[in-house]
Tab-separated table of C-alpha atoms in Angstrom:
chain	number	residue	atom	x	y	z
A	251	LYS	CA	86.583	79.862	85.557
A	252	ASP	CA	88.730	76.665	84.353
A	253	PHE	CA	91.532	77.125	86.645
A	254	TYR	CA	89.866	77.803	89.706
A	255	GLU	CA	87.745	74.631	88.922
A	256	GLN	CA	91.132	72.399	87.952
A	257	SER	CA	93.775	73.727	89.947
A	258	PRO	CA	93.378	73.936	93.830
A	259	LEU	CA	96.622	76.809	93.945
A	260	ALA	CA	94.978	79.285	91.495
A	261	LYS	CA	90.790	77.721	93.365
A	262	GLU	CA	92.614	79.213	96.507
A	263	VAL	CA	93.950	83.030	94.779
A	264	PHE	CA	89.802	83.016	93.804
A	265	ASP	CA	89.151	82.354	97.546
A	266	LYS	CA	91.840	84.883	99.085
A	267	SER	CA	90.395	87.110	96.725
A	268	CYS	CA	87.398	87.107	97.728
A	269	GLU	CA	88.601	87.524	101.520
A	270	ILE	CA	90.581	90.004	101.242
A	271	LEU	CA	88.579	92.246	98.574
A	272	GLY	CA	85.657	91.718	100.429
A	273	GLN	CA	83.987	90.722	96.843
A	274	ASP	CA	82.762	87.773	95.112
A	275	MET	CA	85.487	87.614	92.601
A	276	LYS	CA	84.022	84.641	90.924
A	277	HIS	CA	80.454	86.161	90.498
A	278	ILE	CA	82.494	89.118	88.670
A	279	CYS	CA	85.010	86.503	86.601
A	280	PHE	CA	82.802	83.690	86.133
A	281	GLU	CA	79.103	85.233	85.063
A	282	GLU	CA	78.455	88.422	83.047
A	283	ASN	CA	77.362	91.410	85.282
A	284	GLU	CA	78.197	95.215	85.145
A	285	LEU	CA	79.925	94.889	87.431
A	286	LEU	CA	82.833	94.803	84.994
A	287	ASP	CA	82.311	98.301	83.349
A	288	ARG	CA	83.265	99.792	86.607
A	289	THR	CA	87.125	99.741	86.767
A	290	ASP	CA	87.312	98.989	90.589
A	291	TYR	CA	86.179	95.571	90.200
A	292	THR	CA	87.971	95.596	86.471
A	293	GLN	CA	91.250	95.821	88.561
A	294	ALA	CA	90.256	93.309	91.490
A	295	ALA	CA	89.371	91.024	88.845
A	296	LEU	CA	92.273	91.334	86.855
A	297	VAL	CA	95.073	91.314	89.161
A	298	THR	CA	92.780	88.215	90.699
A	299	THR	CA	92.707	86.469	87.315
A	300	CYS	CA	96.739	87.448	86.409
A	301	MET	CA	97.805	86.159	89.762
A	302	ALA	CA	95.793	82.534	90.257
A	303	MET	CA	96.702	81.638	86.418
A	304	THR	CA	100.584	82.022	87.074
A	305	ARG	CA	100.498	80.557	89.997
A	306	GLU	CA	99.705	77.370	88.603
A	307	ILE	CA	101.358	77.897	85.214
A	308	MET	CA	104.898	78.362	88.036
A	309	ALA	CA	103.452	75.645	89.819
A	310	ARG	CA	104.233	73.492	86.561
A	311	GLY	CA	107.433	74.622	86.222
A	312	LEU	CA	107.412	77.131	83.988
A	313	THR	CA	109.158	80.003	85.327
A	314	PRO	CA	109.689	83.166	83.858
A	315	ASP	CA	113.258	84.845	82.901
A	316	MET	CA	111.619	87.984	83.624
A	317	THR	CA	108.779	89.979	84.365
A	318	ALA	CA	107.290	93.276	83.294
A	319	GLY	CA	103.428	94.565	83.504
A	320	LEU	CA	101.881	98.055	82.007
A	321	SER	CA	100.176	100.128	84.573
A	322	LEU	CA	98.467	97.905	86.676
A	323	GLY	CA	100.344	94.960	85.756
A	324	GLU	CA	103.416	95.872	87.906
A	325	TYR	CA	101.463	94.555	90.742
A	326	CYS	CA	101.344	91.101	89.328
A	327	ALA	CA	105.100	91.708	87.375
A	328	ILE	CA	106.377	92.667	91.011
A	329	THR	CA	104.402	90.129	92.870
A	330	THR	CA	105.263	87.266	90.561
A	331	ALA	CA	108.971	88.464	90.880
A	332	GLY	CA	109.031	87.425	94.578
A	333	GLY	CA	108.803	91.540	95.391
A	334	MET	CA	105.507	91.779	97.418
A	335	GLU	CA	103.522	89.577	98.651
A	336	LEU	CA	99.600	88.400	96.785
A	337	GLU	CA	97.857	90.126	99.335
A	338	ASP	CA	99.545	93.861	99.459
A	339	ALA	CA	98.808	93.691	95.384
A	340	MET	CA	95.374	93.242	95.848
A	341	HIS	CA	94.429	95.611	98.882
A	342	ASN	CA	96.408	98.147	96.218
A	343	ALA	CA	94.589	96.892	92.808
A	344	VAL	CA	91.996	99.910	93.422
A	345	PRO	CA	92.885	103.507	92.938
A	346	ASP	CA	90.270	106.285	92.712
A	347	GLY	CA	89.586	108.571	90.324
A	348	LYS	CA	87.357	109.865	88.025
A	349	GLY	CA	87.304	111.034	84.357
A	350	GLY	CA	87.368	109.818	81.153
A	351	MET	CA	89.963	107.858	78.783
A	352	ALA	CA	89.248	107.268	74.736
A	353	ALA	CA	91.603	105.366	71.905
A	354	VAL	CA	92.549	107.258	69.296
A	355	LEU	CA	93.476	105.071	65.790
A	356	GLY	CA	94.700	105.807	62.751
A	357	LEU	CA	96.321	108.624	64.519
A	358	SER	CA	100.958	108.751	65.236
A	359	GLY	CA	101.984	110.205	68.718
A	360	GLU	CA	102.524	112.927	67.367
A	361	ALA	CA	99.715	113.977	66.069
A	362	VAL	CA	97.816	113.293	68.406
A	363	ASN	CA	100.085	115.448	71.244
A	364	GLU	CA	99.630	118.620	68.697
A	365	ALA	CA	96.076	118.224	68.107
A	366	ILE	CA	95.241	118.236	71.522
A	367	ALA	CA	98.565	120.659	72.669
A	368	TYR	CA	95.784	123.728	73.096
A	369	MET	CA	92.997	122.266	75.226
A	370	GLU	CA	93.167	122.188	79.143
A	371	GLY	CA	92.519	118.885	80.738
A	372	VAL	CA	93.445	116.338	77.991
A	373	TYR	CA	96.526	114.609	77.786
A	374	VAL	CA	98.320	111.103	76.048
A	375	ALA	CA	97.736	108.501	78.532
A	376	ASN	CA	99.584	105.216	76.282
A	377	TYR	CA	101.260	105.124	72.898
A	378	ASN	CA	99.775	101.549	72.735
A	379	CYS	CA	100.732	100.688	69.204
A	380	PRO	CA	101.466	102.900	65.811
A	381	GLY	CA	97.982	104.302	64.875
A	382	GLN	CA	96.965	103.561	68.582
A	383	ILE	CA	97.213	106.318	71.264
A	384	VAL	CA	94.981	106.447	74.034
A	385	ILE	CA	94.012	109.506	76.021
A	386	THR	CA	92.744	110.210	78.944
A	387	GLY	CA	91.829	113.255	81.498
A	388	ASP	CA	88.527	115.305	82.365
A	389	LYS	CA	85.557	113.639	80.705
A	390	GLU	CA	84.292	115.829	79.373
A	391	ALA	CA	87.501	117.397	77.912
A	392	VAL	CA	88.400	113.852	76.880
A	393	ALA	CA	84.236	114.105	74.826
A	394	ASN	CA	85.504	117.814	73.360
A	395	ALA	CA	88.679	116.407	71.771
A	396	ALA	CA	87.212	113.971	69.653
A	397	PRO	CA	86.228	115.820	66.555
A	398	ALA	CA	89.687	118.027	66.682
A	399	LEU	CA	91.467	114.005	66.664
A	400	LYS	CA	88.958	113.523	63.450
A	401	GLU	CA	89.880	116.614	61.900
A	402	ALA	CA	93.670	115.826	62.027
A	403	GLY	CA	93.151	113.068	60.539
A	404	ALA	CA	92.035	110.321	63.044
A	405	LYS	CA	90.124	106.870	61.984
A	406	ARG	CA	87.789	107.097	65.221
A	407	VAL	CA	87.474	107.917	68.569
A	408	ILE	CA	86.801	105.553	71.018
A	409	PRO	CA	85.313	106.263	74.662
A	410	LEU	CA	87.294	103.488	76.673
A	411	ASN	CA	84.896	102.158	79.698
A	412	VAL	CA	86.473	103.238	82.838
A	413	SER	CA	85.732	105.173	85.083
A	414	GLY	CA	89.294	106.905	85.677
A	415	PRO	CA	91.171	109.522	84.178
A	416	PHE	CA	94.310	106.691	84.486
A	417	HIS	CA	98.130	108.062	83.641
A	418	SER	CA	97.181	112.150	84.205
A	419	ILE	CA	97.933	114.141	86.782
A	420	TYR	CA	94.002	114.034	88.206
A	421	LEU	CA	95.290	110.719	90.228
A	422	LYS	CA	98.158	112.977	91.899
A	423	GLU	CA	95.647	112.629	95.037
A	424	ALA	CA	95.455	109.026	94.654
A	425	GLY	CA	99.374	108.675	93.991
A	426	GLU	CA	100.159	110.693	97.183
A	427	LYS	CA	97.421	108.026	98.921
A	428	LEU	CA	98.908	105.391	97.315
A	429	TYR	CA	102.277	105.996	98.208
A	430	GLN	CA	101.376	106.091	101.897
A	431	ALA	CA	99.960	102.938	101.302
A	432	LEU	CA	103.209	101.639	100.202
A	433	SER	CA	104.901	102.424	102.751
A	434	GLU	CA	103.621	100.224	104.983
A	435	VAL	CA	103.931	97.536	102.221
A	436	THR	CA	107.130	95.047	103.099
A	437	LEU	CA	108.691	94.823	99.660
A	438	GLY	CA	111.160	91.236	99.759
A	439	GLU	CA	114.260	90.708	97.725
A	440	LEU	CA	113.311	90.222	93.378
A	441	LYS	CA	114.127	86.248	92.863
A	442	ILE	CA	113.623	87.192	89.356
A	443	PRO	CA	113.820	89.977	87.374
A	444	TYR	CA	111.463	93.007	87.102
A	445	VAL	CA	111.449	95.519	84.053
A	446	THR	CA	110.042	99.168	86.090
A	447	ASN	CA	107.212	101.060	83.538
A	448	VAL	CA	109.735	104.139	85.032
A	449	ASP	CA	112.450	103.986	82.422
A	450	ALA	CA	112.331	100.004	81.048
A	451	SER	CA	115.269	99.320	82.988
A	452	ILE	CA	115.822	96.293	84.708
A	453	VAL	CA	115.836	95.952	88.305
């Protein structure tokens, strides 16, 4: 909200986001509300806020030597690097999906994989850091995995407040739709090197 009130550039991004997405992003981002618990709103809010702050920061002469972003953050990273227009990043910020995710605390990635290897519908989504692994998949399968993970030594298994099984095979159809949408997007030449999620190479 400080950026919106003090930066004309940030204000322009928020106003454009409201127009493009047809949502009151100022209400969603600046006021207590339950919409942020829904991933379709959360992700739109993340892209809007990130790009609003980035525009002001870069206008002050702080230009990154490289950009990178995990998952949704790739859109902000590519846009900041000059490869995508803000409007296109906004349009592609809200994926479809259903299911659940949970953070597993106190186990290694290997231990988590071993504990869920025999289970259907649950997969490792993110290796956040040693001792914090995120699982994803069918909502019921993710919930049912918790006892086995605790038995394997997990300190806690915390359900995440998301509305989709992100980073799982359940988003294959959404990925195909996104592929079609992205095929209509003009990708520009990067002005800043960008680190891709696919293999961590510098583009």
